[in-house]
Coordinates of N, CA and C in Angstrom, one line a residue:
M1 N 288.9 -10.9 40.8 CA 289.5 -12.5 41.3 C 289.1 -13.1 39.7
S2 N 290.4 -13.6 39.3 CA 290.4 -14.1 38.0 C 289.0 -15.5 38.0
A3 N 289.2 -15.7 36.5 CA 288.3 -17.0 36.2 C 289.1 -18.6 37.4
A4 N 290.0 -18.5 36.8 CA 290.7 -19.5 37.6 C 290.7 -19.8 38.8
A5 N 290.7 -18.7 39.8 CA 290.6 -18.1 41.2 C 288.9 -18.6 41.6
L6 N 288.4 -18.3 40.7 CA 287.1 -18.8 41.6 C 286.6 -19.9 41.5
L7 N 287.1 -20.3 40.6 CA 287.0 -22.2 40.3 C 286.8 -22.8 41.8
P8 N 287.9 -22.8 42.7 CA 287.9 -23.6 44.1 C 286.5 -23.1 44.9
V9 N 286.4 -21.4 44.8 CA 285.2 -21.0 45.4 C 283.8 -21.7 44.9
A10 N 283.5 -21.9 43.6 CA 282.9 -22.5 43.6 C 282.5 -23.9 44.0
L11 N 283.8 -24.7 44.1 CA 283.6 -26.0 44.2 C 283.4 -25.7 45.6
L12 N 284.1 -25.2 46.5 CA 283.6 -24.7 48.3 C 282.1 -24.7 48.3
G13 N 281.8 -23.9 47.5 CA 280.0 -23.3 47.5 C 279.2 -24.9 47.4
G14 N 279.8 -25.2 46.2 CA 278.9 -26.8 46.3 C 278.8 -27.6 47.4
L15 N 279.8 -27.7 48.2 CA 280.5 -29.1 49.1 C 279.5 -28.0 50.1
V16 N 279.6 -26.5 50.1 CA 278.5 -26.3 51.6 C 277.2 -26.6 51.0
G17 N 276.9 -26.5 49.8 CA 275.3 -26.6 49.5 C 275.1 -28.1 50.1
L18 N 275.9 -28.8 49.9 CA 275.3 -30.0 50.2 C 274.9 -30.7 51.5
V19 N 276.0 -29.9 52.9 CA 275.7 -30.0 53.9 C 274.0 -28.8 54.3
V20 N 274.0 -28.0 53.6 CA 272.9 -27.0 54.0 C 271.5 -27.6 55.0
P21 N 271.1 -28.7 53.7 CA 270.0 -29.6 53.8 C 269.6 -30.5 55.2
P22 N 271.1 -30.9 55.4 CA 270.8 -31.7 56.7 C 271.2 -31.5 57.8
V23 N 271.9 -29.9 57.5 CA 271.5 -29.0 59.0 C 270.4 -28.6 58.9
A24 N 269.6 -28.4 58.2 CA 268.8 -27.2 58.3 C 267.2 -28.2 58.5
W25 N 267.4 -29.5 58.3 CA 266.5 -30.3 59.0 C 266.4 -30.4 60.8
R26 N 267.9 -30.4 60.8 CA 267.6 -30.3 62.2 C 267.1 -29.5 63.2
F27 N 266.8 -28.1 62.3 CA 265.9 -27.7 63.1 C 264.3 -27.4 62.7
V28 N 264.2 -28.4 61.7 CA 262.7 -28.3 61.6 C 262.0 -29.4 62.0
D29 N 260.9 -29.2 62.8 CA 260.1 -30.1 63.1 C 258.7 -30.6 62.9
P30 N 258.1 -31.3 62.1 CA 259.0 -32.4 62.0 C 259.7 -32.4 61.0
P31 N 261.2 -33.0 60.9 CA 261.8 -33.2 59.9 C 261.5 -33.2 58.6
A32 N 262.0 -32.4 57.8 CA 261.7 -32.5 56.2 C 263.0 -33.4 55.4
R33 N 262.1 -33.9 54.7 CA 263.0 -34.3 53.4 C 262.5 -34.0 52.1
R34 N 263.3 -33.3 51.8 CA 262.9 -32.8 50.2 C 264.3 -32.8 49.3
V35 N 264.0 -33.4 48.6 CA 264.5 -33.7 47.2 C 265.2 -32.6 46.2
G36 N 264.1 -31.9 46.1 CA 263.9 -30.7 45.3 C 265.4 -29.7 46.1
A37 N 265.1 -29.7 47.7 CA 266.2 -28.5 48.0 C 267.2 -29.3 48.2
V38 N 267.5 -30.7 48.5 CA 268.6 -31.0 48.1 C 269.7 -30.8 46.6
R39 N 268.7 -30.9 46.0 CA 269.3 -30.8 44.1 C 269.8 -29.2 44.1
L40 N 268.6 -28.1 44.7 CA 268.9 -27.1 44.7 C 270.1 -26.2 44.9
C41 N 270.6 -26.8 46.3 CA 271.4 -26.1 47.5 C 272.9 -26.1 46.9
P42 N 273.4 -26.9 46.3 CA 275.0 -27.1 45.7 C 274.9 -25.9 44.6
P43 N 273.9 -25.8 43.7 CA 274.7 -25.2 42.6 C 274.3 -23.7 43.3
L44 N 273.0 -23.6 44.3 CA 272.6 -21.8 44.7 C 274.2 -21.7 45.5
A45 N 274.2 -22.2 45.9 CA 275.5 -22.0 47.3 C 276.8 -21.7 46.3
A46 N 277.0 -22.5 45.1 CA 278.5 -22.2 44.3 C 278.2 -20.4 44.1
V47 N 276.6 -20.7 43.3 CA 276.6 -19.2 42.7 C 276.4 -18.2 43.8
V48 N 275.8 -18.1 45.0 CA 276.2 -17.1 46.1 C 278.0 -16.8 46.4
F49 N 278.5 -18.3 46.5 CA 279.9 -18.3 46.8 C 280.8 -17.4 45.9
V50 N 280.6 -17.6 44.4 CA 281.2 -17.2 43.3 C 280.8 -15.3 43.3
G51 N 279.6 -15.3 43.8 CA 279.5 -13.7 43.5 C 280.1 -13.0 44.4
L52 N 280.1 -12.9 45.5 CA 280.9 -12.6 46.5 C 282.2 -12.7 46.4
A53 N 282.9 -13.8 45.7 CA 284.3 -13.3 45.6 C 284.8 -13.1 44.5
A54 N 283.6 -12.7 43.4 CA 284.1 -11.9 41.9 C 283.6 -10.4 42.7
A55 N 282.7 -9.7 43.8 CA 282.7 -9.0 44.0 C 283.4 -8.4 45.3
R56 N 284.1 -9.2 45.8 CA 284.7 -8.6 47.2 C 286.5 -9.4 47.5
G57 N 286.5 -10.0 45.8 CA 288.0 -11.1 46.5 C 289.1 -9.8 46.9
D58 N 289.3 -9.1 46.5 CA 290.0 -8.1 47.4 C 289.7 -7.6 49.1
D59 N 288.8 -7.8 49.3 CA 288.5 -7.5 50.8 C 289.2 -8.6 51.5
P60 N 289.3 -8.1 52.7 CA 290.1 -8.7 54.0 C 289.0 -9.8 54.8
A61 N 288.1 -9.0 53.8 CA 286.5 -9.8 55.1 C 285.7 -11.0 54.0
L62 N 286.4 -11.3 53.5 CA 285.9 -11.9 52.2 C 285.7 -13.6 53.1
P63 N 286.5 -13.8 53.7 CA 286.2 -15.1 54.3 C 284.9 -15.2 55.5
V64 N 284.7 -13.8 55.8 CA 283.5 -13.9 57.0 C 282.4 -13.7 55.8
L65 N 282.4 -12.9 54.9 CA 281.3 -13.0 54.4 C 280.9 -14.4 53.8
L66 N 281.6 -15.1 53.3 CA 281.5 -16.4 53.2 C 280.7 -17.7 54.1
A67 N 281.4 -17.1 55.0 CA 280.8 -18.0 56.6 C 279.5 -17.4 57.1
V68 N 279.6 -16.2 56.7 CA 277.6 -15.7 57.2 C 277.1 -16.1 55.9
A69 N 277.1 -16.4 54.9 CA 276.9 -16.7 53.9 C 276.2 -18.5 53.7
A70 N 277.0 -19.1 54.4 CA 277.0 -20.4 54.5 C 275.9 -20.5 55.4
V71 N 275.5 -19.9 56.7 CA 274.8 -20.2 57.8 C 273.2 -19.6 57.0
G72 N 273.5 -18.2 56.5 CA 272.7 -17.8 55.9 C 271.6 -18.9 54.8
L73 N 272.4 -19.6 54.4 CA 271.9 -20.5 53.3 C 270.8 -21.8 54.2
V74 N 271.5 -22.2 55.6 CA 270.7 -22.8 56.1 C 269.3 -22.2 57.1
L75 N 269.6 -20.8 57.6 CA 268.8 -20.2 58.1 C 267.7 -20.0 57.0
A76 N 267.7 -19.5 55.6 CA 266.5 -19.4 54.7 C 265.8 -20.6 54.4
L77 N 266.6 -21.6 54.4 CA 265.7 -23.1 54.1 C 264.9 -23.4 54.9
V78 N 265.4 -23.5 56.5 CA 264.5 -23.4 57.9 C 263.4 -22.4 57.8
D79 N 263.6 -21.2 57.0 CA 262.5 -20.6 57.1 C 261.5 -20.6 56.0
L80 N 262.2 -20.9 55.2 CA 261.0 -21.7 53.7 C 260.2 -22.9 54.5
A81 N 261.0 -23.5 55.3 CA 260.1 -25.0 55.7 C 259.0 -24.9 56.7
C82 N 259.3 -23.8 57.7 CA 258.7 -23.9 59.0 C 258.3 -22.3 59.3
L83 N 259.0 -21.4 58.5 CA 258.4 -19.9 59.0 C 259.2 -19.5 60.5
R84 N 260.4 -20.1 60.4 CA 261.2 -20.0 61.7 C 262.8 -19.6 61.3
L85 N 263.2 -18.4 62.6 CA 264.3 -18.2 62.3 C 265.4 -19.1 63.6
P86 N 265.6 -19.9 64.1 CA 266.4 -20.2 64.9 C 267.1 -19.3 65.8
D87 N 267.3 -19.1 66.9 CA 268.1 -18.3 67.9 C 269.8 -18.8 67.5
P88 N 269.6 -20.1 67.7 CA 271.3 -20.4 67.9 C 271.9 -20.1 66.8
L89 N 271.1 -20.6 65.4 CA 271.6 -20.1 63.8 C 271.8 -18.6 63.5
V90 N 271.3 -18.0 64.2 CA 271.0 -16.4 64.0 C 272.3 -15.8 64.8
A91 N 272.5 -16.1 66.1 CA 273.4 -16.2 67.0 C 274.8 -16.8 65.9
A92 N 274.8 -17.8 65.6 CA 276.1 -18.5 65.1 C 276.5 -17.5 63.7
A93 N 275.7 -16.9 63.0 CA 275.9 -15.6 62.2 C 276.0 -14.4 62.7
G94 N 275.7 -14.1 63.6 CA 276.6 -13.1 64.1 C 277.7 -13.2 64.9
T95 N 278.1 -14.3 65.8 CA 279.5 -14.4 66.1 C 280.3 -14.4 65.1
L96 N 280.3 -15.3 64.0 CA 280.7 -15.4 62.9 C 281.2 -13.7 62.3
A97 N 280.5 -13.3 62.2 CA 280.3 -12.0 61.6 C 281.3 -11.0 62.8
L98 N 280.7 -10.5 63.7 CA 281.5 -9.9 64.8 C 283.0 -10.6 64.8
G99 N 282.8 -11.6 65.1 CA 284.7 -11.8 65.3 C 285.4 -11.9 64.1
G100 N 284.4 -12.4 62.9 CA 285.7 -12.2 61.9 C 286.0 -10.9 61.3
L101 N 285.0 -9.9 61.7 CA 285.1 -8.4 61.0 C 285.7 -7.6 62.2
A102 N 286.3 -8.1 63.2 CA 286.9 -7.5 63.9 C 288.4 -8.1 63.9
G103 N 288.7 -9.6 63.4 CA 290.2 -10.1 63.4 C 290.3 -9.2 61.8
A104 N 289.6 -9.3 60.7 CA 290.2 -8.4 59.7 C 290.2 -7.3 59.8
A105 N 289.5 -6.4 60.7 CA 290.1 -4.7 61.1 C 291.2 -4.8 61.7
L106 N 291.6 -5.8 62.6 CA 292.9 -5.7 63.1 C 293.7 -6.1 62.2
L107 N 293.7 -7.2 61.7 CA 294.5 -7.8 60.7 C 295.2 -6.5 59.6
A108 N 294.2 -5.7 59.3 CA 294.4 -4.9 58.2 C 294.8 -3.6 58.5
G109 N 294.6 -3.0 60.1 CA 294.9 -2.1 60.2 C 293.7 -1.1 60.3
T110 N 292.5 -1.5 60.2 CA 291.2 -0.3 59.7 C 290.3 -0.5 60.3
P111 N 290.4 -0.2 61.8 CA 289.2 -0.2 63.3 C 288.0 0.7 62.5
G112 N 288.4 1.6 61.9 CA 287.2 2.1 61.3 C 286.2 1.7 60.8
R113 N 286.7 0.5 60.0 CA 285.6 -0.6 59.2 C 285.0 -1.3 60.2
L114 N 285.5 -1.4 61.3 CA 284.7 -2.5 62.4 C 283.4 -1.3 63.1
V115 N 284.0 0.0 63.2 CA 282.8 1.3 64.0 C 281.5 0.8 62.8
G116 N 282.3 1.1 61.7 CA 280.9 1.0 60.3 C 279.9 0.0 60.6
A117 N 280.7 -1.7 60.4 CA 280.0 -2.5 60.8 C 279.1 -2.4 62.0
L118 N 279.5 -1.9 63.6 CA 278.4 -1.9 64.4 C 277.6 -0.9 64.0
A119 N 278.3 0.0 63.2 CA 277.0 1.0 63.1 C 275.5 0.6 62.2
G120 N 276.5 -0.1 61.4 CA 275.4 -1.1 60.1 C 274.7 -1.9 61.1
A121 N 274.9 -2.8 62.2 CA 274.3 -3.3 62.8 C 273.1 -2.7 63.7
V122 N 273.5 -2.0 64.1 CA 272.5 -0.6 65.1 C 271.2 -0.1 63.7
L123 N 272.0 0.2 63.2 CA 270.8 0.8 62.5 C 269.9 0.2 61.3
S124 N 270.2 -1.3 61.0 CA 269.1 -2.3 60.5 C 268.7 -2.9 61.4
G125 N 268.9 -2.7 62.7 CA 267.9 -3.5 63.7 C 267.2 -2.5 64.3
A126 N 267.6 -1.2 64.4 CA 266.6 -0.5 65.0 C 265.7 -0.3 64.0
A127 N 265.9 -0.4 62.6 CA 264.9 0.4 61.8 C 264.0 -1.0 61.6
H128 N 264.2 -2.1 61.9 CA 263.3 -3.3 61.7 C 262.6 -3.2 63.0
V129 N 263.0 -3.0 64.0 CA 262.4 -3.1 65.4 C 260.9 -2.1 65.1
L130 N 261.2 -1.1 64.4 CA 260.3 0.0 64.3 C 259.1 -0.3 63.2
L131 N 259.5 -1.5 62.2 CA 258.5 -2.1 61.2 C 257.9 -2.8 61.8
A132 N 258.6 -4.0 62.6 CA 257.6 -4.9 63.4 C 256.9 -4.0 64.2
L133 N 257.0 -3.1 64.7 CA 256.1 -2.3 65.7 C 254.8 -1.7 65.3
L134 N 255.0 -1.5 64.2 CA 253.8 -0.9 63.3 C 252.6 -1.7 63.4
P135 N 251.9 -1.0 63.2 CA 250.0 -1.9 63.2 C 249.9 -2.8 62.3
R136 N 249.5 -4.0 62.6 CA 249.7 -5.0 62.0 C 250.7 -5.5 60.9
S137 N 251.7 -5.3 61.4 CA 253.2 -5.8 61.0 C 253.1 -7.1 60.6
R138 N 253.6 -7.6 60.5 CA 254.1 -9.1 60.1 C 255.4 -9.4 60.2
L139 N 256.2 -8.8 60.7 CA 257.6 -9.0 60.8 C 257.7 -9.2 62.3
G140 N 258.6 -10.6 62.3 CA 258.7 -11.3 63.6 C 260.1 -10.8 64.1
F141 N 260.4 -10.8 65.5 CA 261.8 -10.7 65.8 C 262.7 -11.9 65.7
G142 N 262.6 -12.7 64.8 CA 263.6 -13.1 64.3 C 264.1 -12.6 63.0
D143 N 263.2 -12.0 62.6 CA 264.0 -11.4 61.6 C 264.4 -9.8 61.9
V144 N 263.9 -9.5 63.0 CA 264.6 -8.2 63.2 C 266.3 -8.4 63.8
K145 N 266.9 -9.9 64.4 CA 267.6 -10.1 64.7 C 268.3 -10.6 63.9
L146 N 268.1 -11.3 62.6 CA 268.5 -11.4 61.3 C 269.0 -10.3 60.5
A147 N 267.8 -9.0 60.4 CA 268.5 -7.9 59.7 C 269.5 -7.1 60.6
A148 N 269.6 -7.0 62.2 CA 270.8 -6.8 62.9 C 272.1 -7.4 62.5
V149 N 271.9 -8.7 62.3 CA 273.1 -9.6 62.1 C 273.8 -9.0 60.5
L150 N 272.9 -8.8 59.8 CA 273.1 -8.7 58.4 C 273.8 -7.0 58.0
G151 N 273.5 -6.4 59.0 CA 273.7 -5.2 58.8 C 275.4 -4.8 59.3
L152 N 275.9 -6.1 59.9 CA 277.6 -5.9 60.1 C 278.0 -6.2 58.8
P153 N 278.3 -7.2 58.2 CA 279.0 -7.0 56.8 C 278.4 -5.9 55.7
L154 N 277.6 -5.5 56.1 CA 276.6 -4.4 55.2 C 277.4 -3.1 55.8
G155 N 277.6 -3.2 57.0 CA 278.1 -1.8 57.4 C 279.5 -1.7 57.3
W156 N 280.1 -2.6 57.3 CA 281.7 -3.1 57.2 C 282.1 -2.3 55.5
L157 N 281.0 -3.1 54.4 CA 281.6 -2.4 53.3 C 280.6 -1.0 53.1
G158 N 279.9 -0.7 53.8 CA 279.7 1.2 53.8 C 278.2 1.6 53.6
R159 N 278.1 2.9 53.6 CA 276.8 3.4 53.2 C 276.0 2.7 52.5
D160 N 276.6 2.5 51.3 CA 275.8 2.4 49.8 C 275.5 0.9 50.0
A161 N 276.0 0.2 50.5 CA 275.9 -1.3 50.8 C 274.5 -1.9 51.5
L162 N 274.8 -1.0 52.6 CA 273.9 -1.2 53.7 C 272.1 -0.6 53.3
L163 N 272.5 0.2 52.7 CA 271.0 1.2 52.1 C 270.7 -0.2 51.0
T164 N 271.7 -0.4 50.0 CA 271.1 -1.4 48.8 C 270.8 -2.6 49.6
G165 N 271.5 -3.0 50.6 CA 270.9 -4.8 50.6 C 269.5 -4.3 51.7
L166 N 269.4 -3.4 52.3 CA 267.8 -3.0 53.0 C 266.9 -3.2 52.1
L167 N 267.0 -2.0 51.4 CA 265.9 -1.8 50.0 C 265.3 -2.7 49.7
L168 N 266.9 -3.5 48.9 CA 266.2 -4.4 48.1 C 265.7 -5.8 48.8
A169 N 266.3 -6.3 50.0 CA 265.4 -6.9 50.7 C 263.8 -7.0 50.9
H170 N 263.6 -5.8 51.1 CA 262.1 -5.4 51.2 C 261.4 -5.3 49.6
L171 N 262.0 -4.8 48.8 CA 261.5 -4.5 47.7 C 261.2 -6.1 46.7
L172 N 262.8 -7.1 46.8 CA 262.5 -8.4 46.5 C 260.8 -9.1 46.8
H173 N 261.0 -9.0 48.7 CA 259.7 -9.7 49.5 C 258.8 -8.8 48.9
G174 N 258.4 -7.6 48.8 CA 257.2 -6.9 48.4 C 256.8 -7.4 47.1
G175 N 257.6 -7.5 46.1 CA 257.1 -7.9 44.7 C 256.7 -9.4 44.9
L176 N 257.7 -10.5 45.2 CA 257.0 -11.8 45.7 C 255.6 -11.8 46.2
V177 N 255.5 -11.3 47.1 CA 254.0 -11.0 47.6 C 253.0 -10.6 46.6
L178 N 253.1 -9.8 45.7 CA 252.5 -8.9 44.7 C 252.3 -10.4 43.6
G179 N 253.3 -10.9 43.5 CA 253.1 -11.9 42.2 C 252.0 -12.8 42.9
L180 N 252.8 -13.3 44.1 CA 251.8 -14.7 44.3 C 250.6 -14.2 45.0
L181 N 250.1 -13.1 45.2 CA 248.4 -12.6 45.4 C 247.9 -12.7 43.5
A182 N 248.7 -12.1 42.7 CA 248.4 -11.9 41.4 C 248.0 -13.3 40.9
A183 N 249.1 -14.6 41.1 CA 248.2 -15.9 41.0 C 247.9 -16.5 41.9
R184 N 247.2 -15.8 42.5 CA 246.4 -16.3 43.3 C 246.7 -17.6 44.1
R185 N 248.3 -17.3 44.6 CA 249.0 -18.6 45.1 C 249.0 -18.6 46.6
V186 N 248.8 -17.5 47.3 CA 248.3 -16.6 48.2 C 247.0 -15.8 48.3
R187 N 246.6 -15.5 49.9 CA 245.7 -14.7 50.3 C 246.5 -13.8 51.0
R188 N 245.8 -12.6 51.0 CA 246.2 -11.5 51.7 C 246.4 -11.7 53.3
D189 N 246.0 -12.9 53.7 CA 246.4 -13.0 55.3 C 247.6 -14.3 55.7
T190 N 248.0 -14.7 54.2 CA 249.3 -16.0 54.4 C 250.6 -15.3 54.9
L191 N 250.8 -16.1 55.8 CA 252.3 -15.4 56.3 C 253.1 -15.9 55.1
L192 N 254.3 -15.6 55.1 CA 255.2 -15.8 54.1 C 256.9 -15.4 54.6
P193 N 257.7 -16.3 54.5 CA 258.7 -16.0 54.9 C 259.8 -14.7 54.8
L194 N 260.1 -14.3 55.7 CA 261.0 -12.9 55.2 C 262.5 -12.5 55.3
G195 N 263.1 -14.2 55.8 CA 264.6 -14.2 56.0 C 265.1 -14.7 54.6
P196 N 264.1 -15.6 53.6 CA 265.3 -15.5 52.3 C 265.4 -13.9 52.0
A197 N 264.5 -13.1 51.7 CA 264.4 -11.8 51.2 C 265.5 -11.0 52.0
L198 N 265.6 -11.0 52.9 CA 266.6 -10.0 53.8 C 268.2 -10.7 53.3
L199 N 268.3 -12.1 52.9 CA 269.5 -12.9 53.0 C 269.9 -12.3 51.3
A200 N 268.8 -12.6 50.9 CA 268.8 -12.1 49.3 C 269.1 -10.5 49.4
G201 N 268.8 -10.0 49.6 CA 268.6 -8.7 49.5 C 270.5 -8.2 50.0
A202 N 270.6 -8.5 51.3 CA 271.8 -8.4 51.4 C 273.3 -9.0 50.9
W203 N 273.0 -10.0 50.2 CA 274.0 -10.9 49.1 C 274.1 -9.3 48.0
L204 N 272.9 -9.2 47.6 CA 272.7 -7.9 46.4 C 273.8 -6.8 46.7
G205 N 273.3 -6.7 48.1 CA 274.1 -5.3 48.4 C 275.2 -5.6 48.3
V206 N 275.9 -6.6 48.7 CA 277.5 -6.9 48.7 C 278.1 -7.0 47.3
L207 N 277.1 -7.2 46.4 CA 277.7 -7.4 45.2 C 277.1 -5.8 44.6
L208 N 276.1 -5.0 44.6 CA 276.2 -3.9 44.1 C 276.9 -2.6 45.1
G209 N 276.4 -2.6 46.5 CA 276.8 -1.9 47.1 C 278.2 -0.9 47.1

């Protein structure tokens, strides 16, 4: 996709970023009002959208990827604010992903890609269920459900994108935890959100996979 074509995508991302904080605060109790989040979200959303469009501009599922990313930004902000991934938001992301990918497969005449998307969701969900059941695991079932949802677009893009997205999510989270421990910003028993890392890993999987 050309630079000229990416400009409208960047503007769309910026507009989505303006909406993200007020939507996220509806799911945070007590409601949060953080100026930093409001300022950061538009440029962050623009980068996320441009990255997806630059990497997958020729994919019929690009609108689906952008829609899931928009909900994902809300989920990340909520998880950072209160360590929670609300079911209505996860369900919205899953509905957009499944319905949108089914439509894209139908229009493009590629039903096999929808099978790949469903397989990605099953594999990602099952892997995270196993991780959640490990002794002393801090993985919540909100994280499991989000991982299954993210498996849909990653599975649509293929095995490499799926594996890259899943592995990078945990590498990012692990690196962050180690860095915070080294800086003495957290303790070993401090709970940290995994949702943002899952979303960042999935985004990188789309770009690199």
